PDB file of C-alpha atoms in Angstrom:
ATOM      1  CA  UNK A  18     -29.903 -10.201  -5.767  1.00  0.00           C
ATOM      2  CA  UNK A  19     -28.380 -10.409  -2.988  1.00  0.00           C
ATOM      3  CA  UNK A  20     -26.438  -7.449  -1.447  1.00  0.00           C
ATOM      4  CA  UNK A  21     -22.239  -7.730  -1.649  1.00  0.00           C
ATOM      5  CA  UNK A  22     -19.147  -6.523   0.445  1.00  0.00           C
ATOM      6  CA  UNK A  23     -17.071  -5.478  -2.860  1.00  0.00           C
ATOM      7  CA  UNK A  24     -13.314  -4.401  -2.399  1.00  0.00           C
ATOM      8  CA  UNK A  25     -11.753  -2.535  -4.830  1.00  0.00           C
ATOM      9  CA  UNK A  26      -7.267  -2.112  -5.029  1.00  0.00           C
ATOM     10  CA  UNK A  27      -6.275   1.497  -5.759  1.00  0.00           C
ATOM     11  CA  UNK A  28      -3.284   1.631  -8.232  1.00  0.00           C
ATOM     12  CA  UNK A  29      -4.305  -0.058 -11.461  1.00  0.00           C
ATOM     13  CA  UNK A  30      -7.550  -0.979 -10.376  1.00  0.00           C
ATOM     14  CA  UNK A  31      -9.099   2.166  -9.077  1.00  0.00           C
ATOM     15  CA  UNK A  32      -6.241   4.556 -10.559  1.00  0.00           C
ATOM     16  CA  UNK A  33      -5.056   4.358 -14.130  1.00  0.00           C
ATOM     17  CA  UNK A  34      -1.209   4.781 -15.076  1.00  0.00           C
ATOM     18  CA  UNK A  35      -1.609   8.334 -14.568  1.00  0.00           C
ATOM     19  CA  UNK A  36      -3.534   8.165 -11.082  1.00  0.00           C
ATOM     20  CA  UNK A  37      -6.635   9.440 -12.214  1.00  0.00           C
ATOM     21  CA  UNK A  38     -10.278   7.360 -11.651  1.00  0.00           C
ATOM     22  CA  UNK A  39     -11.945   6.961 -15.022  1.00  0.00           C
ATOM     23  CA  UNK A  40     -15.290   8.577 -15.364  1.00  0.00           C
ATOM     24  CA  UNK A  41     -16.704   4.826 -15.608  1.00  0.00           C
ATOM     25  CA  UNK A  42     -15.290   4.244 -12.671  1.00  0.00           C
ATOM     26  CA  UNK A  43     -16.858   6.516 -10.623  1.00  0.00           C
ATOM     27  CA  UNK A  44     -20.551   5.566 -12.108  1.00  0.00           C
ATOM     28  CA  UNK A  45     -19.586   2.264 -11.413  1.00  0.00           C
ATOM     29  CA  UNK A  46     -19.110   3.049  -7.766  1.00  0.00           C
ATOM     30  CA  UNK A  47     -22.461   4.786  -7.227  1.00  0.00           C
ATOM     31  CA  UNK A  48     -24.582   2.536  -8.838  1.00  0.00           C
ATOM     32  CA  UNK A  49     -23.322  -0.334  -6.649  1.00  0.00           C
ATOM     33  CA  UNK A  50     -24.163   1.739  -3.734  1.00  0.00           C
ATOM     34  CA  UNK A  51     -27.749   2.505  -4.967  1.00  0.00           C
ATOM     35  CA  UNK A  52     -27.776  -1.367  -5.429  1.00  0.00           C
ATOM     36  CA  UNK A  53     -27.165  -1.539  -1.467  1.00  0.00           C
ATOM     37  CA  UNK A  54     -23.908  -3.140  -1.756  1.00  0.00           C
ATOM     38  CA  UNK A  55     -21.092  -2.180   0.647  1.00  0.00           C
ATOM     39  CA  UNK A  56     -18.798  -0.908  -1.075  1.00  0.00           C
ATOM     40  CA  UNK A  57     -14.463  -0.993   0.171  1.00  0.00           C
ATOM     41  CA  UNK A  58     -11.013  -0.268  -0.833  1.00  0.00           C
ATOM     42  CA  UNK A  59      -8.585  -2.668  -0.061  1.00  0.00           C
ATOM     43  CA  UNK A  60      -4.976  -1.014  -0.283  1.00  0.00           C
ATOM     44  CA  UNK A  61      -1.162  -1.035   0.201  1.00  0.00           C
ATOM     45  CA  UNK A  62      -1.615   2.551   0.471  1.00  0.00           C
ATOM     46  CA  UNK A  63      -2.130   4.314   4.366  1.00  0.00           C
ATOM     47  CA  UNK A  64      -4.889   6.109   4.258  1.00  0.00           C
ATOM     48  CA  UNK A  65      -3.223   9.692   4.291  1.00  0.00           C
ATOM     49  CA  UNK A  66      -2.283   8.460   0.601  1.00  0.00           C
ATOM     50  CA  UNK A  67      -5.478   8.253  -0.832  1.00  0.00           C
ATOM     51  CA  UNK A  68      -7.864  11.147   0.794  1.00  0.00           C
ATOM     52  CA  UNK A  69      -8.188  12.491  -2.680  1.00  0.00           C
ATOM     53  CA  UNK A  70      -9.566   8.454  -3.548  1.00  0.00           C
ATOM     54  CA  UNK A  71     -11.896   8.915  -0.733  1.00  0.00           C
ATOM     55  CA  UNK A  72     -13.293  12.245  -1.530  1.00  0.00           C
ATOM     56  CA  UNK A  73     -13.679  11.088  -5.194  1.00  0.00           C
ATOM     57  CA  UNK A  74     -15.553   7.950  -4.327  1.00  0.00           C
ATOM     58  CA  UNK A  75     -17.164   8.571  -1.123  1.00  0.00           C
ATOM     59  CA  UNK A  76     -15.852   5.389   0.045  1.00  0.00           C
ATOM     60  CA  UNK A  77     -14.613   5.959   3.919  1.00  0.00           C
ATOM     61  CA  UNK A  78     -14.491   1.704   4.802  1.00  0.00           C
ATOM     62  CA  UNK A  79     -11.302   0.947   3.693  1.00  0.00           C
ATOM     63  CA  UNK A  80      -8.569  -2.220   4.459  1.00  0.00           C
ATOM     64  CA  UNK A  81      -5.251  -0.024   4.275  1.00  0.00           C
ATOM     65  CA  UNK A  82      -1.007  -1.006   4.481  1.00  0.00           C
ATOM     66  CA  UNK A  83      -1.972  -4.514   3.301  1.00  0.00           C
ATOM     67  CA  UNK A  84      -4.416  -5.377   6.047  1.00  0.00           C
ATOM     68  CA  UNK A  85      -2.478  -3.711   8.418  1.00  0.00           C
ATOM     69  CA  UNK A  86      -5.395  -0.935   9.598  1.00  0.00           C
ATOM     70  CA  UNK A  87      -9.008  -2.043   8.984  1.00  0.00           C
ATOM     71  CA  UNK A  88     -11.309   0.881   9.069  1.00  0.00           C
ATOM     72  CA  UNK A  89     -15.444   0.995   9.044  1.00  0.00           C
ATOM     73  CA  UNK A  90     -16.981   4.240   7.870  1.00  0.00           C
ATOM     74  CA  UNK A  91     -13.915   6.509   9.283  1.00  0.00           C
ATOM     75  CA  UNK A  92     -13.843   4.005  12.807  1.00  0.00           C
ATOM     76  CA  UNK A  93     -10.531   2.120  13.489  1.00  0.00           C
ATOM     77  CA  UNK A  94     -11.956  -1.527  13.949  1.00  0.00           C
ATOM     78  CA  UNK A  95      -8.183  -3.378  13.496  1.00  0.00           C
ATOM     79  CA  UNK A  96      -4.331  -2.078  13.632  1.00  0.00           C
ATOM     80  CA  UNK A  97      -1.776  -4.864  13.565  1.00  0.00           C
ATOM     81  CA  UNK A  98       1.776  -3.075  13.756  1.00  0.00           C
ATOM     82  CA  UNK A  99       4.787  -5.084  12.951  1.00  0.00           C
ATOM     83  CA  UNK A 100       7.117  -6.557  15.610  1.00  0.00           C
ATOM     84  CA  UNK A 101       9.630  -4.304  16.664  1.00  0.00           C
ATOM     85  CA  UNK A 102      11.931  -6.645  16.856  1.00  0.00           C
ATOM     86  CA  UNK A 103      11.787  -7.787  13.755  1.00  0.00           C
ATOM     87  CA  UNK A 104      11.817  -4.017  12.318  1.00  0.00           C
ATOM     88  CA  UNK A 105      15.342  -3.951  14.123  1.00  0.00           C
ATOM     89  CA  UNK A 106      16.243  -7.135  12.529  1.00  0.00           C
ATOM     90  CA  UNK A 107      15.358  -5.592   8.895  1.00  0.00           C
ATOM     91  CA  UNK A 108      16.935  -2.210   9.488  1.00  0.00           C
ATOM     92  CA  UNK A 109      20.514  -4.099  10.671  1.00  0.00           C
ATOM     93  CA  UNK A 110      20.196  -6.418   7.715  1.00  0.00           C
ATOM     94  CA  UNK A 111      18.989  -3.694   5.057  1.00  0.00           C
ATOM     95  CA  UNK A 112      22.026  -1.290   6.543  1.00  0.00           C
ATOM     96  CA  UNK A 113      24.575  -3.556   5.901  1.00  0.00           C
ATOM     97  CA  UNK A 114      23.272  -4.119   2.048  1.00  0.00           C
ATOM     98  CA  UNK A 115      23.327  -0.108   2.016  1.00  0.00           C
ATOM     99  CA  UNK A 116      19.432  -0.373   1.228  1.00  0.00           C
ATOM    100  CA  UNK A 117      17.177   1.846   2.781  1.00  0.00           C
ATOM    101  CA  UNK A 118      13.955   2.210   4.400  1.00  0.00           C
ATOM    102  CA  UNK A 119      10.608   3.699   4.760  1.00  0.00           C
ATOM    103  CA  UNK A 120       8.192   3.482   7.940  1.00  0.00           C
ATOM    104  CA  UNK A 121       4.410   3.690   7.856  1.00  0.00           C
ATOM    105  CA  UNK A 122       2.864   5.285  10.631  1.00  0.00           C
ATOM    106  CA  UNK A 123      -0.962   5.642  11.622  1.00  0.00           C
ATOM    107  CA  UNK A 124      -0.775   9.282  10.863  1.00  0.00           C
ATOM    108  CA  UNK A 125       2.506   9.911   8.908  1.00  0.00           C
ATOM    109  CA  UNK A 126       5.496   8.058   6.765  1.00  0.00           C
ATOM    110  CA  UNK A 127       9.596   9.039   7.394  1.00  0.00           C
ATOM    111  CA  UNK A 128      12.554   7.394   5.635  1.00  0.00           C
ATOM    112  CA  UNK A 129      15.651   6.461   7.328  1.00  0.00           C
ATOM    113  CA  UNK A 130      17.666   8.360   4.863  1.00  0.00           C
ATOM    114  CA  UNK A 131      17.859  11.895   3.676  1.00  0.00           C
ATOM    115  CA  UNK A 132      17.796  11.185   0.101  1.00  0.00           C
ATOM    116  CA  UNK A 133      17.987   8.298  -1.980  1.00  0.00           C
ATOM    117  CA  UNK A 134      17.335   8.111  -5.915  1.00  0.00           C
ATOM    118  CA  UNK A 135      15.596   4.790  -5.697  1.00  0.00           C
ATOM    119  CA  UNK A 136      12.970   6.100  -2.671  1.00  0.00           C
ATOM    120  CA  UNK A 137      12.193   9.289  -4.708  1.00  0.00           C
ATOM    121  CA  UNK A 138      11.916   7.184  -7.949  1.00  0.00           C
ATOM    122  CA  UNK A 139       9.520   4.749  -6.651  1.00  0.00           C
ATOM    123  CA  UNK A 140       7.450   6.668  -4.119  1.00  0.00           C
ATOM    124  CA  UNK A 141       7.223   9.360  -7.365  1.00  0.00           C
ATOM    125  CA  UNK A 142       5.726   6.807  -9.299  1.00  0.00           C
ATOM    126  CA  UNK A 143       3.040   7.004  -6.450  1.00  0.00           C
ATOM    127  CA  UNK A 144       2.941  11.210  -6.588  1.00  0.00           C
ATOM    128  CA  UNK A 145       3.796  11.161  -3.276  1.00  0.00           C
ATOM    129  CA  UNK A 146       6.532  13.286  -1.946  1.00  0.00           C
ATOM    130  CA  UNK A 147       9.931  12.369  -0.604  1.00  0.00           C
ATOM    131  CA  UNK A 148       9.265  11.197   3.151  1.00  0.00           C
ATOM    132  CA  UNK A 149      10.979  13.432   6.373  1.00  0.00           C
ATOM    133  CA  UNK A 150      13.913  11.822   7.576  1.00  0.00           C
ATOM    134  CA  UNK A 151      13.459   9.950  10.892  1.00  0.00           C
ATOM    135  CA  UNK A 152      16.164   7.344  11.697  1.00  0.00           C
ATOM    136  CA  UNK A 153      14.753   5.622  14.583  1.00  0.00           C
ATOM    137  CA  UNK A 154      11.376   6.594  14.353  1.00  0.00           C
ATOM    138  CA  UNK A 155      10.547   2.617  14.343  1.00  0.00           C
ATOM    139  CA  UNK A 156      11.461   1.944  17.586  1.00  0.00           C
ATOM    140  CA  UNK A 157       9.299   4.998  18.961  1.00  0.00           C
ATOM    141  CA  UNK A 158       6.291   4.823  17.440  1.00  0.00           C
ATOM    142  CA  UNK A 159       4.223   1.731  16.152  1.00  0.00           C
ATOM    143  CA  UNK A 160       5.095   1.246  12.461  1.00  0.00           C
ATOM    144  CA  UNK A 161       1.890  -0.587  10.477  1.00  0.00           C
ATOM    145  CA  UNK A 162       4.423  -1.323   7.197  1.00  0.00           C
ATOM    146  CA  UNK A 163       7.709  -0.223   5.751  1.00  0.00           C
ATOM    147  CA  UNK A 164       8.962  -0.321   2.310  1.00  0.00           C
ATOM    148  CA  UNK A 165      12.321  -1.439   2.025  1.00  0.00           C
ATOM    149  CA  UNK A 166      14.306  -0.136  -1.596  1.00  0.00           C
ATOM    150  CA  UNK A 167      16.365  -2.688  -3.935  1.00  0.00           C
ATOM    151  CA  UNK A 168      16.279  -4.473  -7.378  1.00  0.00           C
ATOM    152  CA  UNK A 169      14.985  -7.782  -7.674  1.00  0.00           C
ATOM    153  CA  UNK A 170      17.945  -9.688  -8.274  1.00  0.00           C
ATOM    154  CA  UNK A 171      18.602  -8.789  -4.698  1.00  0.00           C
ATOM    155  CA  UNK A 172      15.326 -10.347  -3.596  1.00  0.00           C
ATOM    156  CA  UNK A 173      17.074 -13.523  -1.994  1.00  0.00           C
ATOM    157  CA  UNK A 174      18.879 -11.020   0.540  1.00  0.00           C
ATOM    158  CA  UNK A 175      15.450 -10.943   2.161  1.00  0.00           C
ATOM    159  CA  UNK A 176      13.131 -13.690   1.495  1.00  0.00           C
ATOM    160  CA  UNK A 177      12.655 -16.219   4.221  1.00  0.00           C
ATOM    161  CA  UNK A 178      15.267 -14.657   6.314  1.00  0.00           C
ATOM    162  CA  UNK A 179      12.588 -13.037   8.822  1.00  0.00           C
ATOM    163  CA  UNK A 180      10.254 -15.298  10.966  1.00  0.00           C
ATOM    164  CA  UNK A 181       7.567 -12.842  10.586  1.00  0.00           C
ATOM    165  CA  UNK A 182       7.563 -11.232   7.255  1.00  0.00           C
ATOM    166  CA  UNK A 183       7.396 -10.908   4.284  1.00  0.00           C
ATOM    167  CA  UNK A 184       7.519  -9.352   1.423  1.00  0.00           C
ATOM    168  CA  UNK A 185       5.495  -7.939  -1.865  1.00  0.00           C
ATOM    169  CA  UNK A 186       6.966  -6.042  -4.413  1.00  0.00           C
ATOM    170  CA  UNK A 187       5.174  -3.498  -6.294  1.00  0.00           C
ATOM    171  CA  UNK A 188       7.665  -1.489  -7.958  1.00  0.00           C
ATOM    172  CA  UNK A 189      11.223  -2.193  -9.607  1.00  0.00           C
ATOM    173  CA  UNK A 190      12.595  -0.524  -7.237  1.00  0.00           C
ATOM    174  CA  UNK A 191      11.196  -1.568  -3.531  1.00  0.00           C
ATOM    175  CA  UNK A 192       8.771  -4.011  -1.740  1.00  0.00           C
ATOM    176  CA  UNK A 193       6.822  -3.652   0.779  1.00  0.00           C
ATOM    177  CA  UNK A 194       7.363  -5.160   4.390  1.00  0.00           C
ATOM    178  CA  UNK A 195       4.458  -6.768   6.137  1.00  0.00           C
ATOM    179  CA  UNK A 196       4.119  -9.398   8.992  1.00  0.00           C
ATOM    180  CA  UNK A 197       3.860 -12.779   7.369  1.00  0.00           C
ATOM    181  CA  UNK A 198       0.559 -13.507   9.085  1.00  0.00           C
ATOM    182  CA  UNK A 199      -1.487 -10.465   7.906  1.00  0.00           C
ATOM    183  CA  UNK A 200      -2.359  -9.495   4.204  1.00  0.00           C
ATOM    184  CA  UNK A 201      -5.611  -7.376   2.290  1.00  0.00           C
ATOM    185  CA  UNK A 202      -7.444 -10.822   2.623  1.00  0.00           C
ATOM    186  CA  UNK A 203      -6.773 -10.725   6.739  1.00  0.00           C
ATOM    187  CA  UNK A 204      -7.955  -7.241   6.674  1.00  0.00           C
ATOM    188  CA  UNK A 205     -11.148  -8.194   4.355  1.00  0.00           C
ATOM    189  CA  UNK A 206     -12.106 -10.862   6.784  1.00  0.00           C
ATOM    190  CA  UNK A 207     -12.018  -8.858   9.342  1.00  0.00           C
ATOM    191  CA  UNK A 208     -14.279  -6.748   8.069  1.00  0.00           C
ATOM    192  CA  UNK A 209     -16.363  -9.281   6.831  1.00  0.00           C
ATOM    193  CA  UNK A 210     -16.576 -10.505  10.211  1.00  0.00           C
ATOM    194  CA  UNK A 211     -17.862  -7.350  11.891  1.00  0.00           C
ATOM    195  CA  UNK A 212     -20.440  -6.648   8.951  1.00  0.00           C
ATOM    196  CA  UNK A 213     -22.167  -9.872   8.770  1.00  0.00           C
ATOM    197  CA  UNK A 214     -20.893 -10.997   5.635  1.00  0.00           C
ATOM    198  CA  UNK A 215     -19.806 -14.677   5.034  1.00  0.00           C
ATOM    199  CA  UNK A 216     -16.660 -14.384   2.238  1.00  0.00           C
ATOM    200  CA  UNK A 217     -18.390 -16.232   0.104  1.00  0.00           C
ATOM    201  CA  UNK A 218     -20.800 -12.557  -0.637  1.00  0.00           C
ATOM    202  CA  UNK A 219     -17.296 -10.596  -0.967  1.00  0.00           C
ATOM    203  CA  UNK A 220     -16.158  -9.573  -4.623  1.00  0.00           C
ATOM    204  CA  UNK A 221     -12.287  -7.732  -4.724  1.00  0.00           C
ATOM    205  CA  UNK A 222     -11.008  -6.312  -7.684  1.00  0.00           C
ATOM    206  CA  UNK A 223      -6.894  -6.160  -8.007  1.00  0.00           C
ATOM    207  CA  UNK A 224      -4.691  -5.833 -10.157  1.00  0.00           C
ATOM    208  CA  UNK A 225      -0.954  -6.549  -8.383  1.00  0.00           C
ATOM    209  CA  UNK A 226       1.007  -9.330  -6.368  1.00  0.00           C
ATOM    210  CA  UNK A 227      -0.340  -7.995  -3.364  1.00  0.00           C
ATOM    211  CA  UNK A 228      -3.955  -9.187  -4.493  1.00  0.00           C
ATOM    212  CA  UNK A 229      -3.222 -12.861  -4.981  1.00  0.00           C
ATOM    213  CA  UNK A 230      -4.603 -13.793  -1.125  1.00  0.00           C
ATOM    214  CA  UNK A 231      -7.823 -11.541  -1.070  1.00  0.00           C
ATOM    215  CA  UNK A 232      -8.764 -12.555  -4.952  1.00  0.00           C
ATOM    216  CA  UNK A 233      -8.072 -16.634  -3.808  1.00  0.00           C
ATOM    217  CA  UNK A 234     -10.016 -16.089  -1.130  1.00  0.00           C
ATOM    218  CA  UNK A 235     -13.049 -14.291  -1.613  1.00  0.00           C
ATOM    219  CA  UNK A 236     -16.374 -15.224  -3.470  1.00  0.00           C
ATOM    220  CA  UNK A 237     -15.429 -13.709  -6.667  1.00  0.00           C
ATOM    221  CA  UNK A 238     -12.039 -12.252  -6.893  1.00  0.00           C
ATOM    222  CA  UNK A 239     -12.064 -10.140 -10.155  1.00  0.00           C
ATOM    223  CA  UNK A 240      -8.504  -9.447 -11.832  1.00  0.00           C
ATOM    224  CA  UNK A 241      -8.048  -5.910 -13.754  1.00  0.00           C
ATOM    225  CA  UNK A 242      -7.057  -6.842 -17.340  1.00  0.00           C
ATOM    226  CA  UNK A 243      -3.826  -5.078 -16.830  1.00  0.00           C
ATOM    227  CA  UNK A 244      -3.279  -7.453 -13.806  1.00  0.00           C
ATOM    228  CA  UNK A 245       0.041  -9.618 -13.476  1.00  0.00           C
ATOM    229  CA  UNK A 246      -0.168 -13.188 -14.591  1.00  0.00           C
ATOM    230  CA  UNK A 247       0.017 -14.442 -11.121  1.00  0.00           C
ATOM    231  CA  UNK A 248      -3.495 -12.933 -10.383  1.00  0.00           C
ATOM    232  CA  UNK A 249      -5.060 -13.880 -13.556  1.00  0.00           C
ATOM    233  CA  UNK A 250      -4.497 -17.297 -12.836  1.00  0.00           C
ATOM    234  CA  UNK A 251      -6.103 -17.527  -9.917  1.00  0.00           C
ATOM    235  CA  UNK A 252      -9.289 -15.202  -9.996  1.00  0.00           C
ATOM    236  CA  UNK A 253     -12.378 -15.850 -10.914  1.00  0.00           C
ATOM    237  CA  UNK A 254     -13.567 -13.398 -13.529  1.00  0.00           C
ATOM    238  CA  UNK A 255     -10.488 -11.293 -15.776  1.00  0.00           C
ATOM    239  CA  UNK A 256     -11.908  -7.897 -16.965  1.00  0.00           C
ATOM    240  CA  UNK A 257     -10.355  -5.209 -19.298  1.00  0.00           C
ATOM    241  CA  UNK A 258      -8.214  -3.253 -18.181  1.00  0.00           C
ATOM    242  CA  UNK A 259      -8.213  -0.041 -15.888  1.00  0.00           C
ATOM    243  CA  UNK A 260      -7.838   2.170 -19.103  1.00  0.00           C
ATOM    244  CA  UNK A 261     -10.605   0.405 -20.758  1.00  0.00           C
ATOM    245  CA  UNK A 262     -13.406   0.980 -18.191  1.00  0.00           C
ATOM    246  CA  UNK A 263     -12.761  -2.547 -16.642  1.00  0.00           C
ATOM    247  CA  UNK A 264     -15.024  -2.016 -13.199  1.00  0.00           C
ATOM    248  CA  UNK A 265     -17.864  -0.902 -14.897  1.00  0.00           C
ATOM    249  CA  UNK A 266     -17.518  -3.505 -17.897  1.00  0.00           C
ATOM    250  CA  UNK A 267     -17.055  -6.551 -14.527  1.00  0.00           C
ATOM    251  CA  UNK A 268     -20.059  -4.949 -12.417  1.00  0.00           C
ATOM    252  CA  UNK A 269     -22.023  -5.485 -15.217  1.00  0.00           C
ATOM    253  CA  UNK A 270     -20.815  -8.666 -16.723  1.00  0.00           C
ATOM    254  CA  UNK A 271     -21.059  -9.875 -12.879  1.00  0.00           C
ATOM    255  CA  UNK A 272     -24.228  -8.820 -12.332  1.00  0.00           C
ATOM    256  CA  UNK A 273     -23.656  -6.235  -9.680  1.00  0.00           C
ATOM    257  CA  UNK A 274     -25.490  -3.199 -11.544  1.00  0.00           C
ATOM    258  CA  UNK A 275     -27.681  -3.140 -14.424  1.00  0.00           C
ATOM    259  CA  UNK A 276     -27.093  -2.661 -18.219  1.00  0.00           C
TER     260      UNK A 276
END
């Protein structure tokens, strides 16, 4: 058989509801490695959000902020931050809708805001605490992805108003903010690139609206049974759910490990 690149989202793919990696999960994980396959996370997440995912898993190659920082076995092989002019463009347009903002750093997150309902809501939902306040930390320090905080029927506010970016949302209450030209798939082919691995040997697993590109464009782009429609129609393979051991039940269904 030969040996894969295999990508695996964090929340609902990795993570259940409840951000916890089932047991099956983790077996999953270390058979494919004692199969010899290279095994990634591919991630809205920055990295300082899922240490605990990396100590679990032992998994330290990683595509993070939606392709944004591309990293091989703890080594930095890609950053891409977002155009600072653009980042000004966003923050004018967002203040005058009174919706605010969070900035990704390499190293740390800030919100533009002291305290907001919607940015501890959603970031909650994540277990992550409410961001320091930095109001121009953007225009001092590269920023690798922001989230920006509204409803959807306010989605048209935004979309195709910026010449390079766009947007994916992820929870009711924000989206995140990434160049247009970048994405997980970006991220996975750079990695592919530097590893030796043509995409059509790369399998991702996903779950969200930020999956669609990497599941099109891979080998075998596996959606989580849980996954929005969107995905599901254009994957390859639909497994069960996260809550109903769907890695393990695809990895073995696909081949990747053994009965």
């Amino acid at each position: 058989m030969n040996k894969k690149l295999i990508f695996f989202d964090i929340d609902g793919t990795i993570y259940d509801e409840d951000k916890n990696i089932p047991k099956s999960t983790i077996t999953a994980i270390k058979q494919l490695k004692e199969k010899g396959h290279i095994v990634a996370i591919a991630t809205g997440r920055a990295p300082y959000m899922f240490k605990e995912v990396i100590k679990e898993t032992g998994i330290e190659t990683f595509v993070s902020l939606n392709g944004q920082i591309v990293v091989y076995n703890g080594e930095i092989i890609g950053k891409h931050p977002l155009d600072k002019e653009e980042l000004t463009n966003i923050v004018e347009k967002a203040h005058t809708n009174n919706h605010p903002l969070v900035f990704f750093g390499e190293t740390a997150v800030y919100a533009n805001i002291e305290s907001d309902n919607h940015i501890s809501e959603s970031l909650g939902s994540l277990k992550m605490d409410y961001p320091e306040y930095h109001n121009t930390y953007y225009l001092e320090h590269p920023v690798y992805q922001a989230l920006i905080f509204h409803t959807e029927d306010e989605d048209d506010k935004y979309d195709d108003k910026f010449n390079s970016l766009k947007f994916y949302r992820w929870h009711t209450l924000s989206r995140d903010v990434v160049p247009n030209n970048r994405s997980k798939a970006e991220g996975i082919k750079e990695l592919s690139e530097k590893l030796g691995f043509p995409l059509s040997e790369v399998v991702a697993f996903g779950d969200g609206p930020n999956d669609i590109e990497m599941i099109s464009e891979v080998g075998q782009g596996v959606a989580m049974g849980n996954a929005v429609d969107a995905l599901k129609t254009v994957c390859d393979y639909e497994t069960k759910s996260v809550d109903e051991d769907g890695i393990y039940y695809a990895c073995k269904e696909l081949g990747l490990i053994d009965e």
